[in-house]
Amino acid sequence: MATTKITWDNFEKEVIQSEQTVLIDFWATWCGPCQMLAPFLEEVAEEMPEVKFCKVNVDEEPELTSRFGVMNIPMLVVMKGGKLVNQSVGFQGKEQIKDLVTKF
């Protein structure tokens, strides 16, 4: 899966200015549910190339974590036209992820 690592430095260009719908996965290496979610995100990314899949490591990007009010992970955020349009917290299955990026 081609995911984009999001940092404070590339957030504006990769997310805000993106013409695609963007799904951001807020995650951490020590988070078990985050690791369980990863294969489902890969499958959905392959099936939905029109959506840009991105990852933010909460331990490495405290500014972005704070900006989105991340209190629990995994947290998925959907952005469209530079605006937050949908989000979920906790483990999501494949169909739930698809719904998240299409139903807003």
PDB file of N, CA and C in Angstrom:
ATOM      1  N   MET A   1       0.846  -1.176   0.000  1.00  0.00           N
ATOM      2  CA  MET A   1       0.000   0.000   0.000  1.00  0.00           C
ATOM      3  C   MET A   1       0.889   1.235   0.000  1.00  0.00           C
ATOM      4  N   ALA A   2       0.530   2.152  -0.827  1.00  0.00           N
ATOM      5  CA  ALA A   2       1.275   3.401  -0.891  1.00  0.00           C
ATOM      6  C   ALA A   2       0.650   4.399   0.074  1.00  0.00           C
ATOM      7  N   THR A   3       1.239   4.519   1.247  1.00  0.00           N
ATOM      8  CA  THR A   3       0.754   5.513   2.205  1.00  0.00           C
ATOM      9  C   THR A   3       1.769   6.636   2.290  1.00  0.00           C
ATOM     10  N   THR A   4       1.293   7.779   2.677  1.00  0.00           N
ATOM     11  CA  THR A   4       2.143   8.946   2.828  1.00  0.00           C
ATOM     12  C   THR A   4       2.326   9.214   4.309  1.00  0.00           C
ATOM     13  N   LYS A   5       3.568   9.315   4.732  1.00  0.00           N
ATOM     14  CA  LYS A   5       3.853   9.664   6.125  1.00  0.00           C
ATOM     15  C   LYS A   5       3.650  11.168   6.267  1.00  0.00           C
ATOM     16  N   ILE A   6       2.769  11.532   7.178  1.00  0.00           N
ATOM     17  CA  ILE A   6       2.453  12.941   7.385  1.00  0.00           C
ATOM     18  C   ILE A   6       3.220  13.475   8.588  1.00  0.00           C
ATOM     19  N   THR A   7       3.850  14.613   8.364  1.00  0.00           N
ATOM     20  CA  THR A   7       4.555  15.338   9.417  1.00  0.00           C
ATOM     21  C   THR A   7       4.007  16.759   9.452  1.00  0.00           C
ATOM     22  N   TRP A   8       4.380  17.483  10.474  1.00  0.00           N
ATOM     23  CA  TRP A   8       3.963  18.884  10.563  1.00  0.00           C
ATOM     24  C   TRP A   8       4.428  19.643   9.325  1.00  0.00           C
ATOM     25  N   ASP A   9       5.617  19.294   8.803  1.00  0.00           N
ATOM     26  CA  ASP A   9       6.189  20.004   7.662  1.00  0.00           C
ATOM     27  C   ASP A   9       5.457  19.749   6.347  1.00  0.00           C
ATOM     28  N   ASN A  10       4.901  18.536   6.143  1.00  0.00           N
ATOM     29  CA  ASN A  10       4.258  18.270   4.854  1.00  0.00           C
ATOM     30  C   ASN A  10       2.727  18.226   4.947  1.00  0.00           C
ATOM     31  N   PHE A  11       2.159  18.479   6.111  1.00  0.00           N
ATOM     32  CA  PHE A  11       0.713  18.388   6.306  1.00  0.00           C
ATOM     33  C   PHE A  11      -0.058  19.297   5.350  1.00  0.00           C
ATOM     34  N   GLU A  12       0.340  20.528   5.252  1.00  0.00           N
ATOM     35  CA  GLU A  12      -0.358  21.493   4.388  1.00  0.00           C
ATOM     36  C   GLU A  12      -0.405  20.996   2.945  1.00  0.00           C
ATOM     37  N   LYS A  13       0.723  20.592   2.419  1.00  0.00           N
ATOM     38  CA  LYS A  13       0.805  20.156   1.024  1.00  0.00           C
ATOM     39  C   LYS A  13       0.079  18.832   0.787  1.00  0.00           C
ATOM     40  N   GLU A  14       0.312  17.855   1.646  1.00  0.00           N
ATOM     41  CA  GLU A  14      -0.201  16.498   1.424  1.00  0.00           C
ATOM     42  C   GLU A  14      -1.671  16.326   1.812  1.00  0.00           C
ATOM     43  N   VAL A  15      -2.159  17.104   2.761  1.00  0.00           N
ATOM     44  CA  VAL A  15      -3.535  16.929   3.238  1.00  0.00           C
ATOM     45  C   VAL A  15      -4.418  18.112   2.861  1.00  0.00           C
ATOM     46  N   ILE A  16      -4.078  19.290   3.331  1.00  0.00           N
ATOM     47  CA  ILE A  16      -4.924  20.462   3.121  1.00  0.00           C
ATOM     48  C   ILE A  16      -5.069  20.795   1.637  1.00  0.00           C
ATOM     49  N   GLN A  17      -3.976  20.731   0.888  1.00  0.00           N
ATOM     50  CA  GLN A  17      -4.017  21.090  -0.529  1.00  0.00           C
ATOM     51  C   GLN A  17      -4.367  19.923  -1.450  1.00  0.00           C
ATOM     52  N   SER A  18      -4.578  18.739  -0.916  1.00  0.00           N
ATOM     53  CA  SER A  18      -4.878  17.574  -1.737  1.00  0.00           C
ATOM     54  C   SER A  18      -6.244  17.711  -2.409  1.00  0.00           C
ATOM     55  N   GLU A  19      -6.316  17.340  -3.669  1.00  0.00           N
ATOM     56  CA  GLU A  19      -7.586  17.330  -4.382  1.00  0.00           C
ATOM     57  C   GLU A  19      -8.350  16.035  -4.130  1.00  0.00           C
ATOM     58  N   GLN A  20      -7.666  15.044  -3.562  1.00  0.00           N
ATOM     59  CA  GLN A  20      -8.296  13.762  -3.247  1.00  0.00           C
ATOM     60  C   GLN A  20      -8.891  13.793  -1.841  1.00  0.00           C
ATOM     61  N   THR A  21      -9.810  12.871  -1.586  1.00  0.00           N
ATOM     62  CA  THR A  21     -10.222  12.607  -0.219  1.00  0.00           C
ATOM     63  C   THR A  21      -9.022  11.987   0.473  1.00  0.00           C
ATOM     64  N   VAL A  22      -8.743  12.406   1.707  1.00  0.00           N
ATOM     65  CA  VAL A  22      -7.577  11.931   2.447  1.00  0.00           C
ATOM     66  C   VAL A  22      -8.036  11.235   3.725  1.00  0.00           C
ATOM     67  N   LEU A  23      -7.543  10.011   3.938  1.00  0.00           N
ATOM     68  CA  LEU A  23      -7.782   9.314   5.201  1.00  0.00           C
ATOM     69  C   LEU A  23      -6.472   9.324   5.971  1.00  0.00           C
ATOM     70  N   ILE A  24      -6.511   9.844   7.191  1.00  0.00           N
ATOM     71  CA  ILE A  24      -5.319   9.895   8.040  1.00  0.00           C
ATOM     72  C   ILE A  24      -5.493   8.899   9.176  1.00  0.00           C
ATOM     73  N   ASP A  25      -4.517   8.032   9.318  1.00  0.00           N
ATOM     74  CA  ASP A  25      -4.486   7.049  10.401  1.00  0.00           C
ATOM     75  C   ASP A  25      -3.527   7.564  11.474  1.00  0.00           C
ATOM     76  N   PHE A  26      -4.082   7.964  12.617  1.00  0.00           N
ATOM     77  CA  PHE A  26      -3.254   8.345  13.762  1.00  0.00           C
ATOM     78  C   PHE A  26      -2.957   7.062  14.525  1.00  0.00           C
ATOM     79  N   TRP A  27      -1.679   6.727  14.674  1.00  0.00           N
ATOM     80  CA  TRP A  27      -1.283   5.430  15.206  1.00  0.00           C
ATOM     81  C   TRP A  27       0.016   5.540  15.995  1.00  0.00           C
ATOM     82  N   ALA A  28       0.418   4.435  16.601  1.00  0.00           N
ATOM     83  CA  ALA A  28       1.712   4.338  17.297  1.00  0.00           C
ATOM     84  C   ALA A  28       2.199   2.895  17.193  1.00  0.00           C
ATOM     85  N   THR A  29       3.507   2.725  17.251  1.00  0.00           N
ATOM     86  CA  THR A  29       4.095   1.385  17.119  1.00  0.00           C
ATOM     87  C   THR A  29       3.702   0.474  18.270  1.00  0.00           C
ATOM     88  N   TRP A  30       3.458   1.028  19.444  1.00  0.00           N
ATOM     89  CA  TRP A  30       3.134   0.244  20.638  1.00  0.00           C
ATOM     90  C   TRP A  30       1.644  -0.075  20.762  1.00  0.00           C
ATOM     91  N   CYS A  31       0.832   0.389  19.846  1.00  0.00           N
ATOM     92  CA  CYS A  31      -0.625   0.258  19.921  1.00  0.00           C
ATOM     93  C   CYS A  31      -1.092  -1.023  19.220  1.00  0.00           C
ATOM     94  N   GLY A  32      -1.558  -1.991  20.004  1.00  0.00           N
ATOM     95  CA  GLY A  32      -2.039  -3.252  19.446  1.00  0.00           C
ATOM     96  C   GLY A  32      -3.182  -3.095  18.452  1.00  0.00           C
ATOM     97  N   PRO A  33      -4.248  -2.352  18.805  1.00  0.00           N
ATOM     98  CA  PRO A  33      -5.332  -2.160  17.843  1.00  0.00           C
ATOM     99  C   PRO A  33      -4.872  -1.470  16.553  1.00  0.00           C
ATOM    100  N   CYS A  34      -3.872  -0.581  16.662  1.00  0.00           N
ATOM    101  CA  CYS A  34      -3.325   0.071  15.466  1.00  0.00           C
ATOM    102  C   CYS A  34      -2.700  -0.967  14.536  1.00  0.00           C
ATOM    103  N   GLN A  35      -1.970  -1.913  15.115  1.00  0.00           N
ATOM    104  CA  GLN A  35      -1.327  -2.965  14.325  1.00  0.00           C
ATOM    105  C   GLN A  35      -2.385  -3.880  13.705  1.00  0.00           C
ATOM    106  N   MET A  36      -3.483  -4.140  14.420  1.00  0.00           N
ATOM    107  CA  MET A  36      -4.564  -4.976  13.888  1.00  0.00           C
ATOM    108  C   MET A  36      -5.298  -4.261  12.747  1.00  0.00           C
ATOM    109  N   LEU A  37      -5.370  -2.952  12.806  1.00  0.00           N
ATOM    110  CA  LEU A  37      -6.065  -2.149  11.799  1.00  0.00           C
ATOM    111  C   LEU A  37      -5.289  -2.066  10.484  1.00  0.00           C
ATOM    112  N   ALA A  38      -3.968  -2.091  10.558  1.00  0.00           N
ATOM    113  CA  ALA A  38      -3.115  -1.866   9.391  1.00  0.00           C
ATOM    114  C   ALA A  38      -3.451  -2.740   8.178  1.00  0.00           C
ATOM    115  N   PRO A  39      -3.654  -4.055   8.318  1.00  0.00           N
ATOM    116  CA  PRO A  39      -3.969  -4.868   7.138  1.00  0.00           C
ATOM    117  C   PRO A  39      -5.290  -4.473   6.466  1.00  0.00           C
ATOM    118  N   PHE A  40      -6.261  -4.053   7.270  1.00  0.00           N
ATOM    119  CA  PHE A  40      -7.535  -3.616   6.698  1.00  0.00           C
ATOM    120  C   PHE A  40      -7.356  -2.321   5.915  1.00  0.00           C
ATOM    121  N   LEU A  41      -6.539  -1.417   6.443  1.00  0.00           N
ATOM    122  CA  LEU A  41      -6.262  -0.173   5.723  1.00  0.00           C
ATOM    123  C   LEU A  41      -5.571  -0.463   4.397  1.00  0.00           C
ATOM    124  N   GLU A  42      -4.637  -1.422   4.393  1.00  0.00           N
ATOM    125  CA  GLU A  42      -3.945  -1.792   3.162  1.00  0.00           C
ATOM    126  C   GLU A  42      -4.922  -2.316   2.119  1.00  0.00           C
ATOM    127  N   GLU A  43      -5.841  -3.176   2.537  1.00  0.00           N
ATOM    128  CA  GLU A  43      -6.825  -3.726   1.612  1.00  0.00           C
ATOM    129  C   GLU A  43      -7.718  -2.637   1.032  1.00  0.00           C
ATOM    130  N   VAL A  44      -8.199  -1.748   1.874  1.00  0.00           N
ATOM    131  CA  VAL A  44      -9.070  -0.676   1.407  1.00  0.00           C
ATOM    132  C   VAL A  44      -8.302   0.269   0.482  1.00  0.00           C
ATOM    133  N   ALA A  45      -7.057   0.553   0.795  1.00  0.00           N
ATOM    134  CA  ALA A  45      -6.247   1.432  -0.052  1.00  0.00           C
ATOM    135  C   ALA A  45      -6.092   0.847  -1.456  1.00  0.00           C
ATOM    136  N   GLU A  46      -5.920  -0.466  -1.548  1.00  0.00           N
ATOM    137  CA  GLU A  46      -5.798  -1.112  -2.852  1.00  0.00           C
ATOM    138  C   GLU A  46      -7.110  -1.054  -3.625  1.00  0.00           C
ATOM    139  N   GLU A  47      -8.221  -1.152  -2.922  1.00  0.00           N
ATOM    140  CA  GLU A  47      -9.533  -1.146  -3.559  1.00  0.00           C
ATOM    141  C   GLU A  47     -10.040   0.257  -3.873  1.00  0.00           C
ATOM    142  N   MET A  48      -9.482   1.260  -3.218  1.00  0.00           N
ATOM    143  CA  MET A  48      -9.957   2.639  -3.394  1.00  0.00           C
ATOM    144  C   MET A  48      -8.791   3.577  -3.717  1.00  0.00           C
ATOM    145  N   PRO A  49      -8.216   3.453  -4.918  1.00  0.00           N
ATOM    146  CA  PRO A  49      -7.060   4.298  -5.257  1.00  0.00           C
ATOM    147  C   PRO A  49      -7.392   5.784  -5.354  1.00  0.00           C
ATOM    148  N   GLU A  50      -8.677   6.109  -5.389  1.00  0.00           N
ATOM    149  CA  GLU A  50      -9.068   7.518  -5.457  1.00  0.00           C
ATOM    150  C   GLU A  50      -8.916   8.223  -4.116  1.00  0.00           C
ATOM    151  N   VAL A  51      -8.679   7.457  -3.067  1.00  0.00           N
ATOM    152  CA  VAL A  51      -8.489   8.018  -1.719  1.00  0.00           C
ATOM    153  C   VAL A  51      -7.002   7.980  -1.386  1.00  0.00           C
ATOM    154  N   LYS A  52      -6.510   9.065  -0.829  1.00  0.00           N
ATOM    155  CA  LYS A  52      -5.111   9.148  -0.405  1.00  0.00           C
ATOM    156  C   LYS A  52      -5.030   8.678   1.044  1.00  0.00           C
ATOM    157  N   PHE A  53      -4.221   7.654   1.299  1.00  0.00           N
ATOM    158  CA  PHE A  53      -4.063   7.091   2.639  1.00  0.00           C
ATOM    159  C   PHE A  53      -2.777   7.620   3.266  1.00  0.00           C
ATOM    160  N   CYS A  54      -2.909   8.160   4.469  1.00  0.00           N
ATOM    161  CA  CYS A  54      -1.781   8.776   5.162  1.00  0.00           C
ATOM    162  C   CYS A  54      -1.707   8.246   6.593  1.00  0.00           C
ATOM    163  N   LYS A  55      -0.511   8.363   7.176  1.00  0.00           N
ATOM    164  CA  LYS A  55      -0.302   7.914   8.554  1.00  0.00           C
ATOM    165  C   LYS A  55       0.414   9.013   9.339  1.00  0.00           C
ATOM    166  N   VAL A  56      -0.037   9.189  10.577  1.00  0.00           N
ATOM    167  CA  VAL A  56       0.615  10.106  11.499  1.00  0.00           C
ATOM    168  C   VAL A  56       0.985   9.311  12.745  1.00  0.00           C
ATOM    169  N   ASN A  57       2.269   9.233  13.036  1.00  0.00           N
ATOM    170  CA  ASN A  57       2.734   8.583  14.255  1.00  0.00           C
ATOM    171  C   ASN A  57       2.569   9.591  15.396  1.00  0.00           C
ATOM    172  N   VAL A  58       1.682   9.269  16.332  1.00  0.00           N
ATOM    173  CA  VAL A  58       1.357  10.226  17.401  1.00  0.00           C
ATOM    174  C   VAL A  58       2.548  10.545  18.299  1.00  0.00           C
ATOM    175  N   ASP A  59       3.497   9.626  18.398  1.00  0.00           N
ATOM    176  CA  ASP A  59       4.679   9.865  19.227  1.00  0.00           C
ATOM    177  C   ASP A  59       5.659  10.820  18.557  1.00  0.00           C
ATOM    178  N   GLU A  60       5.638  10.860  17.234  1.00  0.00           N
ATOM    179  CA  GLU A  60       6.570  11.706  16.488  1.00  0.00           C
ATOM    180  C   GLU A  60       5.978  13.063  16.103  1.00  0.00           C
ATOM    181  N   GLU A  61       4.658  13.181  16.144  1.00  0.00           N
ATOM    182  CA  GLU A  61       3.998  14.404  15.674  1.00  0.00           C
ATOM    183  C   GLU A  61       3.000  14.949  16.703  1.00  0.00           C
ATOM    184  N   PRO A  62       3.511  15.440  17.838  1.00  0.00           N
ATOM    185  CA  PRO A  62       2.598  15.941  18.874  1.00  0.00           C
ATOM    186  C   PRO A  62       1.760  17.142  18.430  1.00  0.00           C
ATOM    187  N   GLU A  63       2.278  17.968  17.508  1.00  0.00           N
ATOM    188  CA  GLU A  63       1.514  19.132  17.051  1.00  0.00           C
ATOM    189  C   GLU A  63       0.265  18.696  16.294  1.00  0.00           C
ATOM    190  N   LEU A  64       0.412  17.725  15.379  1.00  0.00           N
ATOM    191  CA  LEU A  64      -0.741  17.237  14.626  1.00  0.00           C
ATOM    192  C   LEU A  64      -1.707  16.480  15.526  1.00  0.00           C
ATOM    193  N   THR A  65      -1.151  15.707  16.449  1.00  0.00           N
ATOM    194  CA  THR A  65      -1.978  14.961  17.386  1.00  0.00           C
ATOM    195  C   THR A  65      -2.849  15.929  18.192  1.00  0.00           C
ATOM    196  N   SER A  66      -2.261  17.012  18.635  1.00  0.00           N
ATOM    197  CA  SER A  66      -2.990  18.023  19.385  1.00  0.00           C
ATOM    198  C   SER A  66      -3.999  18.760  18.503  1.00  0.00           C
ATOM    199  N   ARG A  67      -3.600  19.088  17.295  1.00  0.00           N
ATOM    200  CA  ARG A  67      -4.480  19.827  16.376  1.00  0.00           C
ATOM    201  C   ARG A  67      -5.790  19.071  16.136  1.00  0.00           C
ATOM    202  N   PHE A  68      -5.720  17.746  16.070  1.00  0.00           N
ATOM    203  CA  PHE A  68      -6.906  16.937  15.816  1.00  0.00           C
ATOM    204  C   PHE A  68      -7.547  16.406  17.099  1.00  0.00           C
ATOM    205  N   GLY A  69      -7.022  16.812  18.240  1.00  0.00           N
ATOM    206  CA  GLY A  69      -7.602  16.418  19.513  1.00  0.00           C
ATOM    207  C   GLY A  69      -7.581  14.917  19.745  1.00  0.00           C
ATOM    208  N   VAL A  70      -6.516  14.264  19.289  1.00  0.00           N
ATOM    209  CA  VAL A  70      -6.413  12.819  19.424  1.00  0.00           C
ATOM    210  C   VAL A  70      -6.199  12.462  20.891  1.00  0.00           C
ATOM    211  N   MET A  71      -7.164  11.716  21.432  1.00  0.00           N
ATOM    212  CA  MET A  71      -7.077  11.282  22.824  1.00  0.00           C
ATOM    213  C   MET A  71      -6.872   9.770  22.905  1.00  0.00           C
ATOM    214  N   ASN A  72      -7.375   9.049  21.898  1.00  0.00           N
ATOM    215  CA  ASN A  72      -7.263   7.597  21.827  1.00  0.00           C
ATOM    216  C   ASN A  72      -6.886   7.192  20.410  1.00  0.00           C
ATOM    217  N   ILE A  73      -6.156   6.099  20.300  1.00  0.00           N
ATOM    218  CA  ILE A  73      -5.786   5.592  18.985  1.00  0.00           C
ATOM    219  C   ILE A  73      -6.132   4.114  18.896  1.00  0.00           C
ATOM    220  N   PRO A  74      -6.326   3.602  17.704  1.00  0.00           N
ATOM    221  CA  PRO A  74      -6.232   4.298  16.426  1.00  0.00           C
ATOM    222  C   PRO A  74      -7.396   5.282  16.242  1.00  0.00           C
ATOM    223  N   MET A  75      -7.076   6.362  15.577  1.00  0.00           N
ATOM    224  CA  MET A  75      -8.086   7.355  15.202  1.00  0.00           C
ATOM    225  C   MET A  75      -7.944   7.590  13.709  1.00  0.00           C
ATOM    226  N   LEU A  76      -9.043   7.466  12.993  1.00  0.00           N
ATOM    227  CA  LEU A  76      -9.060   7.713  11.558  1.00  0.00           C
ATOM    228  C   LEU A  76      -9.795   9.015  11.305  1.00  0.00           C
ATOM    229  N   VAL A  77      -9.185   9.861  10.475  1.00  0.00           N
ATOM    230  CA  VAL A  77      -9.743  11.160  10.142  1.00  0.00           C
ATOM    231  C   VAL A  77      -9.857  11.237   8.629  1.00  0.00           C
ATOM    232  N   VAL A  78     -10.999  11.706   8.141  1.00  0.00           N
ATOM    233  CA  VAL A  78     -11.202  11.882   6.706  1.00  0.00           C
ATOM    234  C   VAL A  78     -11.279  13.375   6.412  1.00  0.00           C
ATOM    235  N   MET A  79     -10.453  13.803   5.467  1.00  0.00           N
ATOM    236  CA  MET A  79     -10.399  15.204   5.055  1.00  0.00           C
ATOM    237  C   MET A  79     -10.796  15.304   3.588  1.00  0.00           C
ATOM    238  N   LYS A  80     -11.547  16.334   3.256  1.00  0.00           N
ATOM    239  CA  LYS A  80     -11.948  16.589   1.875  1.00  0.00           C
ATOM    240  C   LYS A  80     -11.916  18.089   1.668  1.00  0.00           C
ATOM    241  N   GLY A  81     -11.182  18.536   0.675  1.00  0.00           N
ATOM    242  CA  GLY A  81     -11.095  19.972   0.432  1.00  0.00           C
ATOM    243  C   GLY A  81     -10.488  20.734   1.590  1.00  0.00           C
ATOM    244  N   GLY A  82      -9.586  20.079   2.319  1.00  0.00           N
ATOM    245  CA  GLY A  82      -8.916  20.725   3.440  1.00  0.00           C
ATOM    246  C   GLY A  82      -9.729  20.784   4.717  1.00  0.00           C
ATOM    247  N   LYS A  83     -10.912  20.163   4.710  1.00  0.00           N
ATOM    248  CA  LYS A  83     -11.779  20.193   5.881  1.00  0.00           C
ATOM    249  C   LYS A  83     -12.035  18.782   6.409  1.00  0.00           C
ATOM    250  N   LEU A  84     -12.157  18.667   7.731  1.00  0.00           N
ATOM    251  CA  LEU A  84     -12.486  17.394   8.354  1.00  0.00           C
ATOM    252  C   LEU A  84     -13.952  17.085   8.056  1.00  0.00           C
ATOM    253  N   VAL A  85     -14.200  15.899   7.464  1.00  0.00           N
ATOM    254  CA  VAL A  85     -15.570  15.536   7.104  1.00  0.00           C
ATOM    255  C   VAL A  85     -16.080  14.301   7.839  1.00  0.00           C
ATOM    256  N   ASN A  86     -15.169  13.513   8.415  1.00  0.00           N
ATOM    257  CA  ASN A  86     -15.582  12.312   9.137  1.00  0.00           C
ATOM    258  C   ASN A  86     -14.416  11.830   9.991  1.00  0.00           C
ATOM    259  N   GLN A  87     -14.724  11.058  11.031  1.00  0.00           N
ATOM    260  CA  GLN A  87     -13.668  10.489  11.864  1.00  0.00           C
ATOM    261  C   GLN A  87     -14.214   9.338  12.686  1.00  0.00           C
ATOM    262  N   SER A  88     -13.319   8.501  13.147  1.00  0.00           N
ATOM    263  CA  SER A  88     -13.695   7.405  14.039  1.00  0.00           C
ATOM    264  C   SER A  88     -12.522   7.115  14.969  1.00  0.00           C
ATOM    265  N   VAL A  89     -12.855   6.560  16.127  1.00  0.00           N
ATOM    266  CA  VAL A  89     -11.846   6.193  17.105  1.00  0.00           C
ATOM    267  C   VAL A  89     -12.011   4.719  17.423  1.00  0.00           C
ATOM    268  N   GLY A  90     -10.888   4.015  17.494  1.00  0.00           N
ATOM    269  CA  GLY A  90     -10.915   2.594  17.812  1.00  0.00           C
ATOM    270  C   GLY A  90     -10.782   1.747  16.562  1.00  0.00           C
ATOM    271  N   PHE A  91     -10.688   0.448  16.789  1.00  0.00           N
ATOM    272  CA  PHE A  91     -10.520  -0.497  15.698  1.00  0.00           C
ATOM    273  C   PHE A  91     -11.728  -0.461  14.758  1.00  0.00           C
ATOM    274  N   GLN A  92     -11.460  -0.474  13.462  1.00  0.00           N
ATOM    275  CA  GLN A  92     -12.507  -0.480  12.446  1.00  0.00           C
ATOM    276  C   GLN A  92     -12.268  -1.646  11.493  1.00  0.00           C
ATOM    277  N   GLY A  93     -13.327  -2.291  11.074  1.00  0.00           N
ATOM    278  CA  GLY A  93     -13.231  -3.331  10.068  1.00  0.00           C
ATOM    279  C   GLY A  93     -13.190  -2.727   8.675  1.00  0.00           C
ATOM    280  N   LYS A  94     -12.956  -3.567   7.702  1.00  0.00           N
ATOM    281  CA  LYS A  94     -12.811  -3.122   6.320  1.00  0.00           C
ATOM    282  C   LYS A  94     -14.033  -2.343   5.827  1.00  0.00           C
ATOM    283  N   GLU A  95     -15.225  -2.872   6.038  1.00  0.00           N
ATOM    284  CA  GLU A  95     -16.439  -2.195   5.566  1.00  0.00           C
ATOM    285  C   GLU A  95     -16.663  -0.882   6.305  1.00  0.00           C
ATOM    286  N   GLN A  96     -16.314  -0.841   7.581  1.00  0.00           N
ATOM    287  CA  GLN A  96     -16.441   0.406   8.346  1.00  0.00           C
ATOM    288  C   GLN A  96     -15.501   1.476   7.801  1.00  0.00           C
ATOM    289  N   ILE A  97     -14.304   1.074   7.391  1.00  0.00           N
ATOM    290  CA  ILE A  97     -13.349   2.027   6.818  1.00  0.00           C
ATOM    291  C   ILE A  97     -13.890   2.562   5.500  1.00  0.00           C
ATOM    292  N   LYS A  98     -14.422   1.670   4.666  1.00  0.00           N
ATOM    293  CA  LYS A  98     -15.001   2.109   3.383  1.00  0.00           C
ATOM    294  C   LYS A  98     -16.142   3.100   3.611  1.00  0.00           C
ATOM    295  N   ASP A  99     -17.000   2.794   4.578  1.00  0.00           N
ATOM    296  CA  ASP A  99     -18.101   3.709   4.893  1.00  0.00           C
ATOM    297  C   ASP A  99     -17.586   5.052   5.375  1.00  0.00           C
ATOM    298  N   LEU A 100     -16.544   5.029   6.156  1.00  0.00           N
ATOM    299  CA  LEU A 100     -15.976   6.252   6.707  1.00  0.00           C
ATOM    300  C   LEU A 100     -15.530   7.211   5.607  1.00  0.00           C
ATOM    301  N   VAL A 101     -14.936   6.674   4.526  1.00  0.00           N
ATOM    302  CA  VAL A 101     -14.409   7.545   3.472  1.00  0.00           C
ATOM    303  C   VAL A 101     -15.433   7.849   2.380  1.00  0.00           C
ATOM    304  N   THR A 102     -16.594   7.201   2.427  1.00  0.00           N
ATOM    305  CA  THR A 102     -17.581   7.459   1.391  1.00  0.00           C
ATOM    306  C   THR A 102     -18.863   8.118   1.909  1.00  0.00           C
ATOM    307  N   LYS A 103     -19.149   7.960   3.190  1.00  0.00           N
ATOM    308  CA  LYS A 103     -20.400   8.487   3.749  1.00  0.00           C
ATOM    309  C   LYS A 103     -20.136   9.661   4.671  1.00  0.00           C
ATOM    310  N   PHE A 104     -20.179  10.831   4.083  1.00  0.00           N
ATOM    311  CA  PHE A 104     -20.047  12.050   4.869  1.00  0.00           C
ATOM    312  C   PHE A 104     -20.844  13.155   4.206  1.00  0.00           C
TER     313      PHE A 104
END
